[in-house]
Amino acid sequence: MKKTILKSLMVFAVIFAFSLFGFSAAYGYGGVGGGKPPVSSTITSINSPMTILPAQEGTVTNNFGQQATVQVQVPKGAVSGRATFKTRMSSANANQRLDTSGGAFMVGDKIFYIEATDIDKNNVTDFKKVLTISFVLPELPADDSNLGVYWLNSTEGKWILVPGAVFDSDTGKATIIVDHLTAFSIIKGGADEIAVAKEPKQKQASNIDTKNNKKNDDKVAVLNIESHGDGALLRGTDKKVYVIKNGVKQHIKTLAQLRQYAGIPIINVDENTLSQYDESNTNEESQLIRDQKHRIYLIKNNTRLHIKTIAQLRQYAGQPITNVADDVIEQYAEVSVLRVQGFGDGALIRGGDMKVYVIKNGKKNHVASLNELRKYAGQLINNVDDDVLAQY
């Protein structure tokens, strides 16, 4: 009797679900109406490429540490097919440097390459609707007279002014509206066009082996080498990672050091690119030591900071701790606050109270709601101690 009643109830449930939602929902094959979930109409990407469709609008933001922040806003209908947007930054190379004879100079010596590619990896340079691009640079002059955003016409060897740029000296921000993508730079010059400096012509490498009077293709010299600005992370063929600082490369030897650059993309380069940078001899590594009472200290710049909590120690996961005698500890001056970890604009940090902050213009701003946090979807949240929070 009980089995008959239970079977009747199951049949009724299926019939009831079918009448309300259709076949798929009744038998567990989908949601209301079945099919694929709706595609989001808005795409947001931070420190990673952004792929959008014609029916979508999107914003991609790239934070290059404390060097610069670039944001590209793409309206709905700007692309005719699927397109992927990405940004990179570098210093000017020999084919991009300005002719400074008229007093023009490139702000921060920075060039921003903003590009889009279609599904077949072909470059997309023109768009059906205008894009809004903003650049935030700490070196942006407070006086915006004769200041402009320029795009590079490499064919003619000229930097050409983008009309209508808006500057905000309080935030160090420059904003432009364009309908094409290329290389951009902020230049103090005042002219509509500024010529690229004429470099001495290099002697063309010969691929003729004069001794044997035959072609030798493997001896062709590499003339065009990638150039990257301060703050860039480069990885060579030996898998070592370097950070560019003041025009030289500095080897990042530990995972703890690499975490300081969370969110910054690591660019794979060849040895020719790496060899253009001298290697820094500056030892900026931190060291963990433990005294005879099992207290752990961070040693940096000949000072010691007592690591008091597990949260602080987690910042140096994987870094060895060296046991030392107490007289070794006393060689280092004790400090209460040490800038043990620095984060650039756009980084997310979380303190001991579990509040999340975003770094803007060198200061922390509380991310007060879940809706606001969604703007940074996919971005790493760095757990830090209160001493690090107090820096901002």
Short mmCIF file of C-alpha atoms in Angstrom, two decimals:
data_model
loop_
_atom_site.label_atom_id
_atom_site.label_comp_id
_atom_site.label_asym_id
_atom_site.label_seq_id
_atom_site.Cartn_x
_atom_site.Cartn_y
_atom_site.Cartn_z
CA MET A 1 0.00 0.00 0.00
CA LYS A 2 2.79 2.42 1.01
CA LYS A 3 4.72 1.63 -2.19
CA THR A 4 1.62 2.36 -4.29
CA ILE A 5 1.08 5.74 -2.57
CA LEU A 6 4.79 6.69 -2.96
CA LYS A 7 4.76 5.76 -6.65
CA SER A 8 1.61 7.84 -7.20
CA LEU A 9 3.22 10.85 -5.51
CA MET A 10 6.34 10.58 -7.72
CA VAL A 11 4.23 10.44 -10.87
CA PHE A 12 2.25 13.46 -9.69
CA ALA A 13 5.47 15.41 -9.00
CA VAL A 14 6.78 14.74 -12.50
CA ILE A 15 3.48 15.73 -14.12
CA PHE A 16 3.32 18.90 -11.99
CA ALA A 17 6.91 19.90 -12.91
CA PHE A 18 6.22 19.21 -16.58
CA SER A 19 3.13 21.41 -16.54
CA LEU A 20 5.02 24.30 -14.97
CA PHE A 21 8.49 24.16 -16.54
CA GLY A 22 8.46 21.78 -19.48
CA PHE A 23 10.14 18.47 -20.24
CA SER A 24 13.74 19.43 -19.46
CA ALA A 25 13.04 20.73 -15.97
CA ALA A 26 10.74 17.85 -15.09
CA TYR A 27 13.42 15.28 -15.79
CA GLY A 28 16.38 17.30 -14.52
CA TYR A 29 17.94 18.25 -17.88
CA GLY A 30 18.01 22.00 -17.39
CA GLY A 31 16.53 25.12 -15.86
CA VAL A 32 13.49 27.01 -16.89
CA GLY A 33 13.22 26.86 -20.65
CA GLY A 34 16.40 24.71 -20.89
CA GLY A 35 19.30 25.66 -23.15
CA LYS A 36 22.51 27.53 -22.29
CA PRO A 37 22.64 30.18 -19.56
CA PRO A 38 22.44 33.76 -20.86
CA VAL A 39 25.71 35.44 -21.87
CA SER A 40 26.73 38.37 -19.66
CA SER A 41 26.21 41.73 -21.36
CA THR A 42 29.17 43.31 -19.53
CA ILE A 43 32.72 41.96 -19.30
CA THR A 44 35.29 43.21 -16.78
CA SER A 45 38.92 42.11 -16.80
CA ILE A 46 41.82 43.18 -14.58
CA ASN A 47 45.46 42.39 -15.41
CA SER A 48 44.47 39.78 -18.00
CA PRO A 49 43.26 39.86 -21.62
CA MET A 50 39.56 40.58 -22.21
CA THR A 51 37.50 38.76 -24.84
CA ILE A 52 34.14 40.24 -25.86
CA LEU A 53 31.44 39.70 -28.46
CA PRO A 54 29.66 42.37 -30.56
CA ALA A 55 26.65 42.33 -28.21
CA GLN A 56 28.81 42.93 -25.14
CA GLU A 57 30.51 45.93 -23.60
CA GLY A 58 33.69 45.56 -21.61
CA THR A 59 36.39 47.22 -19.52
CA VAL A 60 39.94 45.89 -19.31
CA THR A 61 42.34 47.38 -16.75
CA ASN A 62 46.07 46.70 -16.59
CA ASN A 63 48.03 47.78 -13.55
CA PHE A 64 51.81 47.92 -14.06
CA GLY A 65 52.74 48.15 -10.38
CA GLN A 66 53.55 51.72 -9.38
CA GLN A 67 54.56 52.56 -12.96
CA ALA A 68 51.18 53.12 -14.59
CA THR A 69 47.59 51.94 -14.95
CA VAL A 70 45.80 51.67 -18.30
CA GLN A 71 42.08 51.14 -18.78
CA VAL A 72 40.24 50.48 -22.07
CA GLN A 73 36.44 50.78 -22.26
CA VAL A 74 34.80 49.07 -25.24
CA PRO A 75 31.12 49.89 -25.92
CA LYS A 76 28.55 47.43 -27.20
CA GLY A 77 28.70 47.08 -30.99
CA ALA A 78 32.29 48.31 -31.31
CA VAL A 79 33.57 45.00 -32.72
CA SER A 80 32.14 42.99 -35.60
CA GLY A 81 33.18 39.61 -34.18
CA ARG A 82 34.81 38.10 -31.13
CA ALA A 83 37.82 40.21 -30.14
CA THR A 84 40.48 39.94 -27.43
CA PHE A 85 42.03 43.10 -25.96
CA LYS A 86 45.35 43.33 -24.14
CA THR A 87 47.85 45.99 -23.10
CA ARG A 88 51.59 46.04 -22.50
CA MET A 89 54.05 48.76 -21.54
CA SER A 90 57.70 49.36 -22.43
CA SER A 91 60.34 52.04 -22.78
CA ALA A 92 60.93 53.65 -26.18
CA ASN A 93 63.33 51.85 -28.47
CA ALA A 94 65.52 53.35 -31.20
CA ASN A 95 62.64 53.46 -33.68
CA GLN A 96 60.29 55.30 -31.30
CA ARG A 97 62.35 57.91 -29.45
CA LEU A 98 61.44 61.54 -30.00
CA ASP A 99 63.38 64.18 -31.80
CA THR A 100 64.03 66.32 -28.71
CA SER A 101 65.59 69.23 -30.57
CA GLY A 102 62.34 71.20 -30.12
CA GLY A 103 62.19 70.51 -26.38
CA ALA A 104 59.63 67.69 -26.56
CA PHE A 105 59.92 64.79 -24.13
CA MET A 106 58.06 61.55 -23.44
CA VAL A 107 56.50 61.49 -19.95
CA GLY A 108 58.07 58.67 -17.95
CA ASP A 109 59.69 57.32 -21.16
CA LYS A 110 56.67 55.00 -21.37
CA ILE A 111 54.92 53.57 -24.43
CA PHE A 112 51.64 51.66 -24.17
CA TYR A 113 50.79 49.04 -26.77
CA ILE A 114 47.04 48.44 -26.85
CA GLU A 115 45.91 45.79 -29.27
CA ALA A 116 42.94 43.64 -30.17
CA THR A 117 42.93 40.38 -32.11
CA ASP A 118 40.10 38.43 -33.72
CA ILE A 119 39.37 34.72 -33.40
CA ASP A 120 42.10 33.95 -35.99
CA LYS A 121 44.70 36.03 -34.09
CA ASN A 122 44.62 38.79 -36.72
CA ASN A 123 45.02 42.34 -35.45
CA VAL A 124 41.86 44.43 -35.19
CA THR A 125 42.79 48.12 -35.49
CA ASP A 126 39.54 49.88 -36.44
CA PHE A 127 36.20 49.82 -34.65
CA LYS A 128 32.56 50.68 -35.36
CA LYS A 129 32.28 52.76 -32.19
CA VAL A 130 34.86 54.81 -30.32
CA LEU A 131 36.84 53.38 -27.41
CA THR A 132 37.70 55.30 -24.24
CA ILE A 133 41.26 54.85 -22.99
CA SER A 134 42.70 56.27 -19.77
CA PHE A 135 46.31 56.33 -18.57
CA VAL A 136 47.37 56.99 -14.98
CA LEU A 137 51.04 57.95 -14.57
CA PRO A 138 52.71 59.20 -11.37
CA GLU A 139 55.02 61.40 -13.49
CA LEU A 140 52.18 63.26 -15.22
CA PRO A 141 53.06 66.99 -15.04
CA ALA A 142 50.70 69.20 -13.04
CA ASP A 143 50.93 71.79 -15.84
CA ASP A 144 49.05 70.29 -18.80
CA SER A 145 49.98 73.05 -21.25
CA ASN A 146 51.60 71.56 -24.37
CA LEU A 147 50.77 68.12 -22.97
CA GLY A 148 49.15 65.55 -25.23
CA VAL A 149 48.53 61.88 -25.90
CA TYR A 150 50.13 60.78 -29.17
CA TRP A 151 49.89 57.69 -31.34
CA LEU A 152 52.80 56.26 -33.27
CA ASN A 153 52.73 56.31 -37.05
CA SER A 154 55.69 53.98 -37.54
CA THR A 155 55.40 54.09 -41.35
CA GLU A 156 56.07 57.82 -41.48
CA GLY A 157 58.26 57.90 -38.37
CA LYS A 158 56.01 60.36 -36.50
CA TRP A 159 54.14 60.70 -33.24
CA ILE A 160 50.73 62.21 -34.02
CA LEU A 161 48.57 64.07 -31.51
CA VAL A 162 45.26 62.47 -30.48
CA PRO A 163 42.79 65.39 -30.35
CA GLY A 164 40.69 66.14 -27.30
CA ALA A 165 42.73 64.48 -24.55
CA VAL A 166 41.54 65.35 -21.02
CA PHE A 167 44.06 65.59 -18.17
CA ASP A 168 43.46 65.43 -14.41
CA SER A 169 46.58 66.51 -12.53
CA ASP A 170 45.10 65.51 -9.15
CA THR A 171 44.93 61.84 -10.14
CA GLY A 172 47.66 61.82 -12.80
CA LYS A 173 45.12 60.66 -15.36
CA ALA A 174 44.89 61.26 -19.11
CA THR A 175 41.80 60.19 -21.07
CA ILE A 176 41.32 59.91 -24.84
CA ILE A 177 38.62 58.70 -27.25
CA VAL A 178 39.82 56.78 -30.31
CA ASP A 179 38.48 54.54 -33.06
CA HIS A 180 41.73 52.65 -33.69
CA LEU A 181 44.45 50.97 -31.61
CA THR A 182 48.21 51.26 -31.85
CA ALA A 183 51.08 52.40 -29.63
CA PHE A 184 50.38 55.46 -27.45
CA SER A 185 52.51 57.77 -25.32
CA ILE A 186 52.02 60.96 -23.31
CA ILE A 187 54.30 63.67 -24.63
CA LYS A 188 55.07 67.23 -23.56
CA GLY A 189 55.58 68.87 -26.89
CA GLY A 190 52.79 71.12 -28.11
CA ALA A 191 53.01 70.17 -31.79
CA ASP A 192 50.46 68.19 -33.81
CA GLU A 193 53.25 65.96 -35.07
CA ILE A 194 56.63 65.15 -33.56
CA ALA A 195 59.25 63.31 -35.58
CA VAL A 196 60.99 60.20 -34.35
CA ALA A 197 64.70 60.83 -33.76
CA LYS A 198 66.88 59.72 -36.62
CA GLU A 199 69.28 57.09 -35.32
CA PRO A 200 72.56 56.37 -37.10
CA LYS A 201 71.97 53.68 -39.69
CA GLN A 202 73.26 50.30 -38.58
CA LYS A 203 75.31 48.33 -41.00
CA GLN A 204 73.13 45.57 -42.36
CA ALA A 205 74.22 42.15 -41.20
CA SER A 206 75.48 40.04 -44.04
CA ASN A 207 74.36 36.46 -44.44
CA ILE A 208 77.22 35.66 -46.83
CA ASP A 209 80.12 33.60 -45.55
CA THR A 210 82.97 35.21 -47.50
CA LYS A 211 85.41 32.46 -46.62
CA ASN A 212 83.29 29.74 -48.16
CA ASN A 213 81.39 32.12 -50.47
CA LYS A 214 78.03 30.64 -49.48
CA LYS A 215 74.92 31.67 -47.60
CA ASN A 216 74.97 31.27 -43.85
CA ASP A 217 71.44 32.01 -42.62
CA ASP A 218 72.16 31.24 -38.98
CA LYS A 219 74.46 34.29 -38.72
CA VAL A 220 71.83 36.93 -39.40
CA ALA A 221 72.00 39.50 -36.61
CA VAL A 222 68.93 40.28 -34.53
CA LEU A 223 68.30 44.02 -34.89
CA ASN A 224 64.86 44.41 -33.32
CA ILE A 225 64.85 43.52 -29.62
CA GLU A 226 61.91 43.98 -27.26
CA SER A 227 62.25 46.79 -24.75
CA HIS A 228 60.43 46.88 -21.41
CA GLY A 229 60.11 49.65 -18.84
CA ASP A 230 60.60 49.73 -15.09
CA GLY A 231 58.30 47.37 -13.20
CA ALA A 232 58.09 44.79 -16.00
CA LEU A 233 58.57 41.12 -15.09
CA LEU A 234 60.62 39.14 -17.60
CA ARG A 235 61.27 35.39 -17.78
CA GLY A 236 64.18 34.08 -19.82
CA THR A 237 64.61 30.71 -21.49
CA ASP A 238 66.22 29.38 -18.28
CA LYS A 239 62.90 30.16 -16.49
CA LYS A 240 64.49 32.73 -14.17
CA VAL A 241 62.24 35.72 -13.48
CA TYR A 242 63.60 39.27 -13.39
CA VAL A 243 62.07 42.64 -12.51
CA ILE A 244 63.27 45.75 -14.37
CA LYS A 245 64.28 48.54 -11.96
CA ASN A 246 65.96 51.76 -13.07
CA GLY A 247 66.77 50.20 -16.43
CA VAL A 248 68.56 47.13 -15.02
CA LYS A 249 67.27 43.60 -14.36
CA GLN A 250 67.09 42.19 -10.86
CA HIS A 251 66.70 38.44 -10.34
CA ILE A 252 63.66 37.42 -8.27
CA LYS A 253 65.00 34.43 -6.36
CA THR A 254 62.17 33.47 -4.00
CA LEU A 255 58.42 32.96 -4.13
CA ALA A 256 58.06 35.52 -1.34
CA GLN A 257 59.73 38.15 -3.53
CA LEU A 258 57.54 37.23 -6.51
CA ARG A 259 54.36 37.66 -4.43
CA GLN A 260 55.17 41.37 -4.13
CA TYR A 261 54.31 41.66 -7.84
CA ALA A 262 51.02 39.74 -7.68
CA GLY A 263 48.81 40.62 -10.65
CA ILE A 264 51.62 41.81 -12.93
CA PRO A 265 51.99 39.53 -16.00
CA ILE A 266 55.32 37.74 -16.52
CA ILE A 267 56.56 38.22 -20.08
CA ASN A 268 58.52 35.39 -21.70
CA VAL A 269 61.50 36.81 -23.61
CA ASP A 270 64.54 35.50 -25.43
CA GLU A 271 68.13 35.90 -24.27
CA ASN A 272 68.76 38.76 -26.72
CA THR A 273 66.09 40.80 -24.95
CA LEU A 274 67.42 39.95 -21.48
CA SER A 275 71.01 40.71 -22.43
CA GLN A 276 70.24 44.37 -23.17
CA TYR A 277 69.80 44.95 -19.41
CA ASP A 278 72.71 44.96 -16.98
CA GLU A 279 72.05 42.81 -13.91
CA SER A 280 71.69 44.60 -10.59
CA ASN A 281 74.14 43.68 -7.85
CA THR A 282 71.90 45.21 -5.19
CA ASN A 283 70.88 42.65 -2.58
CA GLU A 284 67.33 43.55 -1.61
CA GLU A 285 66.44 40.08 -0.37
CA SER A 286 64.88 39.67 3.03
CA GLN A 287 65.94 36.91 5.42
CA LEU A 288 64.10 35.10 8.19
CA ILE A 289 66.03 34.20 11.33
CA ARG A 290 64.99 32.57 14.63
CA ASP A 291 66.62 33.26 18.00
CA GLN A 292 67.15 30.81 20.87
CA LYS A 293 63.73 31.68 22.32
CA HIS A 294 62.13 30.68 18.98
CA ARG A 295 61.19 34.25 18.07
CA ILE A 296 61.27 34.88 14.33
CA TYR A 297 62.54 38.10 12.76
CA LEU A 298 62.59 39.51 9.27
CA ILE A 299 66.01 40.95 8.42
CA LYS A 300 66.17 43.63 5.74
CA ASN A 301 68.36 46.70 5.20
CA ASN A 302 70.29 45.87 8.41
CA THR A 303 67.15 46.10 10.55
CA ARG A 304 65.02 43.44 12.22
CA LEU A 305 61.24 43.22 12.47
CA HIS A 306 59.68 40.78 14.92
CA ILE A 307 57.23 38.45 13.14
CA LYS A 308 54.51 38.12 15.77
CA THR A 309 51.64 36.38 13.98
CA ILE A 310 51.04 33.46 11.65
CA ALA A 311 49.42 35.89 9.18
CA GLN A 312 52.69 37.83 8.98
CA LEU A 313 54.72 34.66 8.55
CA ARG A 314 52.49 33.40 5.72
CA GLN A 315 53.78 36.24 3.54
CA TYR A 316 57.11 34.39 3.41
CA ALA A 317 55.80 30.87 2.80
CA GLY A 318 58.56 28.69 1.38
CA GLN A 319 61.37 30.97 2.57
CA PRO A 320 63.84 29.20 4.89
CA ILE A 321 64.24 30.24 8.55
CA THR A 322 67.80 30.23 9.89
CA ASN A 323 68.45 29.49 13.58
CA VAL A 324 70.99 31.95 15.04
CA ALA A 325 72.50 32.87 18.39
CA ASP A 326 71.08 35.83 20.32
CA ASP A 327 74.23 37.88 19.79
CA VAL A 328 73.61 37.67 16.02
CA ILE A 329 70.13 39.13 16.54
CA GLU A 330 71.57 42.10 18.40
CA GLN A 331 73.61 43.12 15.35
CA TYR A 332 70.43 44.45 13.72
CA ALA A 333 68.50 47.51 14.88
CA GLU A 334 64.92 46.63 15.83
CA VAL A 335 62.06 48.46 14.13
CA SER A 336 58.33 48.30 14.76
CA VAL A 337 57.21 48.91 11.18
CA LEU A 338 59.09 47.87 8.07
CA ARG A 339 57.93 48.27 4.50
CA VAL A 340 58.16 44.56 3.99
CA GLN A 341 55.70 44.39 1.14
CA GLY A 342 54.66 47.05 -1.34
CA PHE A 343 51.64 46.99 -3.61
CA GLY A 344 50.95 49.17 -6.62
CA ASP A 345 47.73 50.87 -7.64
CA GLY A 346 44.96 48.39 -8.40
CA ALA A 347 46.19 45.71 -5.97
CA LEU A 348 43.72 44.14 -3.53
CA ILE A 349 44.84 43.58 0.07
CA ARG A 350 43.05 42.05 3.07
CA GLY A 351 44.01 42.76 6.69
CA GLY A 352 43.56 40.80 9.90
CA ASP A 353 40.01 42.14 10.26
CA MET A 354 39.21 40.49 6.88
CA LYS A 355 38.31 43.85 5.30
CA VAL A 356 39.37 44.13 1.65
CA TYR A 357 41.02 47.28 0.31
CA VAL A 358 42.06 48.40 -3.18
CA ILE A 359 45.18 50.56 -3.59
CA LYS A 360 44.49 53.82 -5.45
CA ASN A 361 47.09 56.57 -5.86
CA GLY A 362 49.20 54.91 -3.18
CA LYS A 363 46.39 54.82 -0.60
CA LYS A 364 44.07 52.03 0.55
CA ASN A 365 40.35 52.36 -0.17
CA HIS A 366 37.90 50.04 1.59
CA VAL A 367 35.90 47.80 -0.74
CA ALA A 368 32.72 48.07 1.28
CA SER A 369 30.29 45.85 -0.62
CA LEU A 370 30.14 42.62 -2.57
CA ASN A 371 28.93 44.49 -5.66
CA GLU A 372 32.02 46.68 -5.54
CA LEU A 373 34.26 43.63 -5.06
CA ARG A 374 32.77 42.03 -8.19
CA LYS A 375 34.50 44.77 -10.23
CA TYR A 376 37.76 42.97 -9.41
CA ALA A 377 36.53 39.46 -10.23
CA GLY A 378 39.44 37.10 -10.86
CA GLN A 379 42.03 39.37 -9.22
CA LEU A 380 44.15 37.97 -6.38
CA ILE A 381 43.42 39.27 -2.86
CA ASN A 382 46.69 39.54 -0.92
CA ASN A 383 46.48 38.73 2.80
CA VAL A 384 48.69 41.14 4.76
CA ASP A 385 49.27 42.05 8.40
CA ASP A 386 48.25 45.33 9.98
CA ASP A 387 51.78 46.76 9.71
CA VAL A 388 51.53 46.53 5.93
CA LEU A 389 48.04 48.04 5.98
CA ALA A 390 49.33 50.96 8.03
CA GLN A 391 51.70 51.90 5.19
CA TYR A 392 48.82 53.12 3.03
#
